[in-house]
Structure formats: C-alpha cells, structure tokens
mmCIF file of C-alpha atoms in Angstrom:
data_model
loop_
_atom_site.group_PDB
_atom_site.id
_atom_site.type_symbol
_atom_site.label_atom_id
_atom_site.label_comp_id
_atom_site.label_asym_id
_atom_site.label_seq_id
_atom_site.Cartn_x
_atom_site.Cartn_y
_atom_site.Cartn_z
ATOM 1 C CA LYS A 1 181.304 -126.587 165.546
ATOM 2 C CA ALA A 2 181.606 -124.486 168.653
ATOM 3 C CA GLY A 3 184.085 -121.591 168.668
ATOM 4 C CA VAL A 4 186.707 -120.419 171.089
ATOM 5 C CA THR A 5 185.290 -120.206 174.574
ATOM 6 C CA GLN A 6 186.819 -118.067 177.258
ATOM 7 C CA THR A 7 185.899 -117.961 180.755
ATOM 8 C CA PRO A 8 185.128 -115.826 182.707
ATOM 9 C CA ARG A 9 184.017 -112.974 180.481
ATOM 10 C CA TYR A 10 184.551 -110.263 183.251
ATOM 11 C CA LEU A 11 186.510 -110.303 186.379
ATOM 12 C CA ILE A 12 187.413 -107.772 189.102
ATOM 13 C CA LYS A 13 190.437 -108.351 191.086
ATOM 14 C CA THR A 14 192.348 -106.588 193.715
ATOM 15 C CA ARG A 15 196.032 -105.507 193.430
ATOM 16 C CA GLY A 16 198.279 -108.239 194.712
ATOM 17 C CA GLN A 17 195.866 -111.009 194.003
ATOM 18 C CA GLN A 18 196.256 -113.721 191.215
ATOM 19 C CA VAL A 19 194.025 -114.651 188.540
ATOM 20 C CA THR A 20 193.539 -117.621 186.348
ATOM 21 C CA LEU A 21 191.843 -117.150 182.845
ATOM 22 C CA SER A 22 190.584 -120.298 180.833
ATOM 23 C CA CYS A 23 190.447 -120.814 177.053
ATOM 24 C CA SER A 24 188.733 -123.842 175.327
ATOM 25 C CA PRO A 25 189.885 -123.982 171.775
ATOM 26 C CA ILE A 26 187.889 -125.150 168.667
ATOM 27 C CA SER A 27 187.760 -128.923 168.708
ATOM 28 C CA GLY A 28 190.646 -130.486 166.965
ATOM 29 C CA HIS A 29 192.850 -127.226 167.135
ATOM 30 C CA ARG A 30 196.009 -127.930 168.972
ATOM 31 C CA SER A 31 197.509 -124.334 169.093
ATOM 32 C CA VAL A 32 196.448 -121.748 171.505
ATOM 33 C CA SER A 33 197.880 -118.220 171.661
ATOM 34 C CA TRP A 34 197.123 -115.535 174.385
ATOM 35 C CA TYR A 35 197.123 -111.974 173.780
ATOM 36 C CA GLN A 36 196.612 -108.726 175.920
ATOM 37 C CA GLN A 37 194.814 -105.606 174.583
ATOM 38 C CA THR A 38 195.036 -102.305 176.437
ATOM 39 C CA PRO A 39 194.097 -98.839 174.987
ATOM 40 C CA GLY A 40 197.707 -97.643 175.290
ATOM 41 C CA GLN A 41 199.581 -100.533 173.818
ATOM 42 C CA GLY A 42 196.899 -102.235 171.652
ATOM 43 C CA LEU A 43 197.214 -105.991 171.194
ATOM 44 C CA GLN A 44 200.394 -107.662 172.278
ATOM 45 C CA PHE A 45 201.438 -111.284 172.165
ATOM 46 C CA LEU A 46 201.798 -113.157 175.428
ATOM 47 C CA PHE A 47 202.636 -116.745 174.598
ATOM 48 C CA GLU A 48 201.546 -119.663 172.417
ATOM 49 C CA TYR A 49 201.090 -123.309 173.316
ATOM 50 C CA PHE A 50 201.137 -126.272 170.884
ATOM 51 C CA SER A 51 200.542 -129.860 172.000
ATOM 52 C CA GLU A 52 201.028 -128.821 175.677
ATOM 53 C CA THR A 53 204.286 -127.199 175.094
ATOM 54 C CA GLN A 54 205.056 -123.489 175.280
ATOM 55 C CA ARG A 55 206.156 -122.652 171.778
ATOM 56 C CA ASN A 56 206.763 -118.911 172.041
ATOM 57 C CA LYS A 57 206.632 -116.162 174.790
ATOM 58 C CA GLY A 58 206.198 -112.380 174.284
ATOM 59 C CA ASN A 59 207.884 -109.805 176.185
ATOM 60 C CA PHE A 60 205.936 -109.880 179.475
ATOM 61 C CA PRO A 61 207.284 -110.428 183.041
ATOM 62 C CA GLY A 62 207.345 -113.874 184.691
ATOM 63 C CA ARG A 63 204.128 -112.989 186.542
ATOM 64 C CA PHE A 64 202.374 -114.058 183.251
ATOM 65 C CA SER A 65 202.351 -117.642 182.801
ATOM 66 C CA GLY A 66 200.247 -120.303 181.187
ATOM 67 C CA ARG A 67 199.823 -123.877 180.430
ATOM 68 C CA GLN A 68 197.925 -126.177 178.165
ATOM 69 C CA PHE A 69 196.372 -129.451 179.065
ATOM 70 C CA SER A 70 196.184 -132.821 176.773
ATOM 71 C CA ASN A 71 192.548 -131.754 175.668
ATOM 72 C CA SER A 72 194.127 -128.484 174.379
ATOM 73 C CA ARG A 73 192.342 -126.364 176.754
ATOM 74 C CA SER A 74 194.676 -123.654 178.074
ATOM 75 C CA GLU A 75 194.996 -121.485 181.152
ATOM 76 C CA MET A 76 196.812 -118.292 181.880
ATOM 77 C CA ASN A 77 197.836 -117.081 185.303
ATOM 78 C CA VAL A 78 198.832 -113.704 186.340
ATOM 79 C CA SER A 79 200.209 -113.504 189.868
ATOM 80 C CA THR A 80 200.615 -110.310 192.026
ATOM 81 C CA LEU A 81 198.264 -108.404 189.959
ATOM 82 C CA GLU A 82 199.135 -104.698 189.293
ATOM 83 C CA LEU A 83 196.653 -101.918 188.253
ATOM 84 C CA GLY A 84 198.317 -102.042 184.826
ATOM 85 C CA ASP A 85 197.219 -105.639 184.151
ATOM 86 C CA SER A 86 193.719 -104.242 183.625
ATOM 87 C CA ALA A 87 193.199 -105.317 180.017
ATOM 88 C CA LEU A 88 191.146 -107.463 177.736
ATOM 89 C CA TYR A 89 192.772 -110.894 177.458
ATOM 90 C CA LEU A 90 192.090 -112.753 174.276
ATOM 91 C CA CYS A 91 193.037 -116.391 173.187
ATOM 92 C CA ALA A 92 193.021 -117.701 169.626
ATOM 93 C CA SER A 93 193.165 -121.173 168.493
ATOM 94 C CA SER A 94 194.457 -122.674 165.204
ATOM 95 C CA SER A 95 194.801 -126.103 163.866
ATOM 96 C CA GLY A 96 198.529 -125.807 163.667
ATOM 97 C CA ILE A 97 201.511 -123.445 163.378
ATOM 98 C CA ASN A 98 201.219 -120.442 161.214
ATOM 99 C CA THR A 99 197.549 -121.337 160.327
ATOM 100 C CA GLU A 100 194.386 -119.152 160.419
ATOM 101 C CA ALA A 101 193.639 -118.094 164.075
ATOM 102 C CA PHE A 102 190.198 -117.979 165.644
ATOM 103 C CA PHE A 103 189.652 -115.751 168.468
ATOM 104 C CA GLY A 104 187.409 -115.906 171.653
ATOM 105 C CA GLN A 105 185.356 -113.171 173.041
ATOM 106 C CA GLY A 106 187.955 -112.373 175.597
ATOM 107 C CA THR A 107 188.081 -111.838 179.430
ATOM 108 C CA ARG A 108 188.036 -108.347 180.538
ATOM 109 C CA LEU A 109 190.103 -108.041 183.712
ATOM 110 C CA THR A 110 189.962 -104.967 185.925
ATOM 111 C CA VAL A 111 192.455 -104.616 188.695
ATOM 112 C CA VAL A 112 191.391 -102.237 191.596
ATOM 113 C CA LYS B 1 211.121 -107.298 165.451
ATOM 114 C CA ASN B 2 208.459 -106.561 162.900
ATOM 115 C CA GLU B 3 206.698 -103.104 162.958
ATOM 116 C CA VAL B 4 203.288 -103.147 161.639
ATOM 117 C CA GLU B 5 201.730 -99.801 160.604
ATOM 118 C CA GLN B 6 198.080 -99.208 159.639
ATOM 119 C CA SER B 7 196.627 -96.165 158.076
ATOM 120 C CA PRO B 8 194.251 -94.365 158.674
ATOM 121 C CA GLN B 9 193.826 -94.549 162.279
ATOM 122 C CA ASN B 10 190.288 -93.237 162.106
ATOM 123 C CA LEU B 11 187.977 -93.218 159.040
ATOM 124 C CA THR B 12 184.426 -91.925 158.796
ATOM 125 C CA ALA B 13 182.569 -92.431 155.550
ATOM 126 C CA GLN B 14 179.024 -92.473 154.195
ATOM 127 C CA GLU B 15 177.157 -95.591 153.391
ATOM 128 C CA GLY B 16 177.885 -96.985 150.069
ATOM 129 C CA GLU B 17 181.430 -95.556 149.763
ATOM 130 C CA PHE B 18 184.276 -97.777 148.756
ATOM 131 C CA ILE B 19 186.775 -98.138 151.691
ATOM 132 C CA THR B 20 190.393 -98.686 151.776
ATOM 133 C CA ILE B 21 192.470 -99.617 154.784
ATOM 134 C CA ASN B 22 196.260 -100.060 154.358
ATOM 135 C CA CYS B 23 198.926 -102.090 156.382
ATOM 136 C CA SER B 24 202.681 -101.959 155.966
ATOM 137 C CA TYR B 25 205.270 -104.146 157.818
ATOM 138 C CA SER B 26 208.928 -103.886 158.202
ATOM 139 C CA VAL B 27 210.168 -107.251 157.727
ATOM 140 C CA GLY B 28 209.271 -110.366 155.670
ATOM 141 C CA ILE B 29 206.362 -112.311 156.741
ATOM 142 C CA SER B 30 204.855 -115.657 156.201
ATOM 143 C CA ALA B 31 201.173 -114.635 156.321
ATOM 144 C CA LEU B 32 199.137 -111.696 157.399
ATOM 145 C CA HIS B 33 195.673 -111.610 159.104
ATOM 146 C CA TRP B 34 192.956 -109.104 158.698
ATOM 147 C CA LEU B 35 190.731 -109.020 161.859
ATOM 148 C CA GLN B 36 187.623 -107.246 162.789
ATOM 149 C CA GLN B 37 186.759 -106.048 166.353
ATOM 150 C CA HIS B 38 183.336 -104.808 167.283
ATOM 151 C CA PRO B 39 182.557 -102.943 170.500
ATOM 152 C CA GLY B 40 182.597 -105.442 173.277
ATOM 153 C CA GLY B 41 185.828 -106.768 172.256
ATOM 154 C CA GLY B 42 185.208 -110.118 170.190
ATOM 155 C CA ILE B 43 187.616 -110.453 167.328
ATOM 156 C CA VAL B 44 186.660 -111.971 163.999
ATOM 157 C CA SER B 45 189.201 -113.185 161.452
ATOM 158 C CA LEU B 46 188.384 -111.937 158.048
ATOM 159 C CA PHE B 47 191.260 -113.122 156.045
ATOM 160 C CA MET B 48 194.615 -114.812 156.261
ATOM 161 C CA LEU B 49 196.784 -114.372 153.125
ATOM 162 C CA SER B 50 200.309 -114.894 152.225
ATOM 163 C CA SER B 51 200.097 -113.757 148.392
ATOM 164 C CA GLY B 52 197.773 -112.151 145.849
ATOM 165 C CA LYS B 53 194.118 -111.393 146.646
ATOM 166 C CA LYS B 54 191.269 -112.908 148.443
ATOM 167 C CA LYS B 55 187.464 -111.849 148.218
ATOM 168 C CA HIS B 56 184.606 -112.588 150.706
ATOM 169 C CA GLY B 57 181.301 -110.948 149.855
ATOM 170 C CA ARG B 58 182.003 -107.126 149.807
ATOM 171 C CA LEU B 59 185.375 -107.643 151.429
ATOM 172 C CA ILE B 60 188.554 -107.874 149.571
ATOM 173 C CA ALA B 61 192.052 -108.165 150.789
ATOM 174 C CA THR B 62 195.307 -107.942 148.781
ATOM 175 C CA ILE B 63 199.003 -108.322 149.675
ATOM 176 C CA ASN B 64 202.190 -107.405 147.849
ATOM 177 C CA ILE B 65 204.936 -109.317 149.585
ATOM 178 C CA GLN B 66 207.808 -107.343 147.561
ATOM 179 C CA GLU B 67 206.455 -104.045 148.969
ATOM 180 C CA LYS B 68 205.597 -105.356 152.293
ATOM 181 C CA HIS B 69 202.115 -103.951 152.106
ATOM 182 C CA SER B 70 198.433 -105.114 152.338
ATOM 183 C CA SER B 71 195.099 -103.578 151.757
ATOM 184 C CA LEU B 72 191.689 -104.277 152.921
ATOM 185 C CA HIS B 73 188.881 -102.902 150.857
ATOM 186 C CA ILE B 74 185.121 -102.683 151.628
ATOM 187 C CA THR B 75 182.683 -102.251 148.724
ATOM 188 C CA ALA B 76 179.288 -100.697 148.975
ATOM 189 C CA SER B 77 180.079 -99.985 152.790
ATOM 190 C CA HIS B 78 177.101 -100.312 155.238
ATOM 191 C CA PRO B 79 176.667 -98.931 158.793
ATOM 192 C CA ARG B 80 177.107 -102.650 160.036
ATOM 193 C CA ASP B 81 180.715 -102.455 158.829
ATOM 194 C CA SER B 82 181.461 -100.128 161.520
ATOM 195 C CA ALA B 83 184.227 -101.591 163.577
ATOM 196 C CA VAL B 84 187.944 -101.604 164.323
ATOM 197 C CA TYR B 85 190.010 -103.280 161.532
ATOM 198 C CA ILE B 86 193.361 -104.721 162.643
ATOM 199 C CA CYS B 87 196.087 -106.248 160.530
ATOM 200 C CA ALA B 88 198.384 -108.695 162.083
ATOM 201 C CA ALA B 89 201.492 -110.199 160.726
ATOM 202 C CA ILE B 90 203.069 -113.624 161.160
ATOM 203 C CA SER B 91 206.826 -113.389 160.993
ATOM 204 C CA GLY B 92 209.879 -115.361 162.147
ATOM 205 C CA GLY B 93 208.238 -118.592 161.446
ATOM 206 C CA GLY B 94 205.540 -117.689 163.997
ATOM 207 C CA ALA B 95 208.123 -117.391 166.664
ATOM 208 C CA ASP B 96 206.798 -114.006 167.794
ATOM 209 C CA GLY B 97 203.245 -114.872 167.553
ATOM 210 C CA LEU B 98 201.136 -112.168 165.779
ATOM 211 C CA THR B 99 202.361 -108.727 165.658
ATOM 212 C CA PHE B 100 199.462 -106.333 165.334
ATOM 213 C CA GLY B 101 198.820 -102.893 163.805
ATOM 214 C CA LYS B 102 197.216 -100.217 165.965
ATOM 215 C CA GLY B 103 193.939 -100.743 164.313
ATOM 216 C CA THR B 104 191.528 -98.507 162.058
ATOM 217 C CA HIS B 105 188.406 -97.190 163.638
ATOM 218 C CA LEU B 106 185.879 -97.289 160.890
ATOM 219 C CA ILE B 107 182.414 -95.455 161.160
ATOM 220 C CA ILE B 108 179.867 -95.840 158.369
ATOM 221 C CA GLN B 109 177.243 -93.184 158.588
ATOM 222 C CA PRO B 110 173.744 -93.971 157.157
#
C-alpha cells in the first residue's frame, strides 16, 4: 500500500508569489490534515479536510487555503508569500476522524 | 486550547540505556500520538493510544488519562533510535486537529 505522497519535496519562491502544494493520501483514507513546521513554532495545525469538506481550521491568516478533491487528494495554497512562510509543510491522512494519522515526507518551502 | 508539554527537550544517552520521554497535556483528550521525526523531516507515527499501554518491539507507550500524562519508553536503545520524538494530542473531538509538543531531541551514542 503506497504511503502519503507530497509534491513537490522542495520549493523556492519569491515574496509576493503564491504556491500550491499537493498531498495524495493513502488509498481509502478520506481525511487529510495539513501542518506547518518551523524552528520557532514547532508543528502547528493548518486545516483538515474530510470527504471534500473543510472540517477544521487552525489559527492561520486567510492567505492559507486548501481544498480536497473527490479522490481525497488535497491541495493547499498560500498566496502573497511572506518570508515567515518558509517552513516544512506536512500532510497526514487517516481513514476517519480521530483515527491514526500517517504523515507524508513534507514539502520544504523557502521564500526568498 | 490544549497545551502539550514534553520533557526533556534534549537527551543524550549511551547505547543500551533505557530511555523515557514524558508528555503532559492540560485538557482532556480523546487520544494521543507518539511520532518520530528523522533529519530530513519525514514523520512516522509510532503509537496512537487513548488508554493503558502499547508495545511495539523495543518501544512502549503508556498513558494515564486521569493524570493527563503519557510516556514513551525505549528499551536497549540503539544509535538508530536517534531522532526527534513528538507527542501530539487529539482534543475537542478533533476540532483543533493535532496539538503538538515541542519535541524531544534524542541522541544515542555508540
């Protein structure tokens, strides 16, 4: 069974640009969550999608958005990038709500 | 909002030693994850538990719901166990996603 796949693995963007990250969950998993990891703040919850609906959202500005498709694949978008958005972005999939989460390798975003 | 505290922040030990990492949280939870993160970023879920104790190989995780405390133990530690260990709590029925501790950076020296 393939694991959680995130693309791209590395990305360099310029301030003011926007970026889209992709996450393909484990086959059969309907829940996808996104997290941001920075050295200063550690891991923080961004949002969770379940069956194409955003279920929860963390405390991040509206520049951070996401969506989930009917095949459970998810994308997150960050608009008007700031230097502080440089981070490792991780997604995790699970079969349902409050079930074990399986993480992808992450996308390392650098904003210059 | 749940606060998740881990200790110690950093731990260096010799190969073969018994390791304990602690995690405490401020409000009731439905479950708690123990995660392992190696350099490069990838995170592996070690355990998810809501009560009692779980064991997998040399790893043991326990949780005491009343005391709002969980521990991760590594027996016969090995240099390949060197990693960051993170506990993450599911609270509020999952409404807040996972709330993470800051992590414990473990180094096992040969």
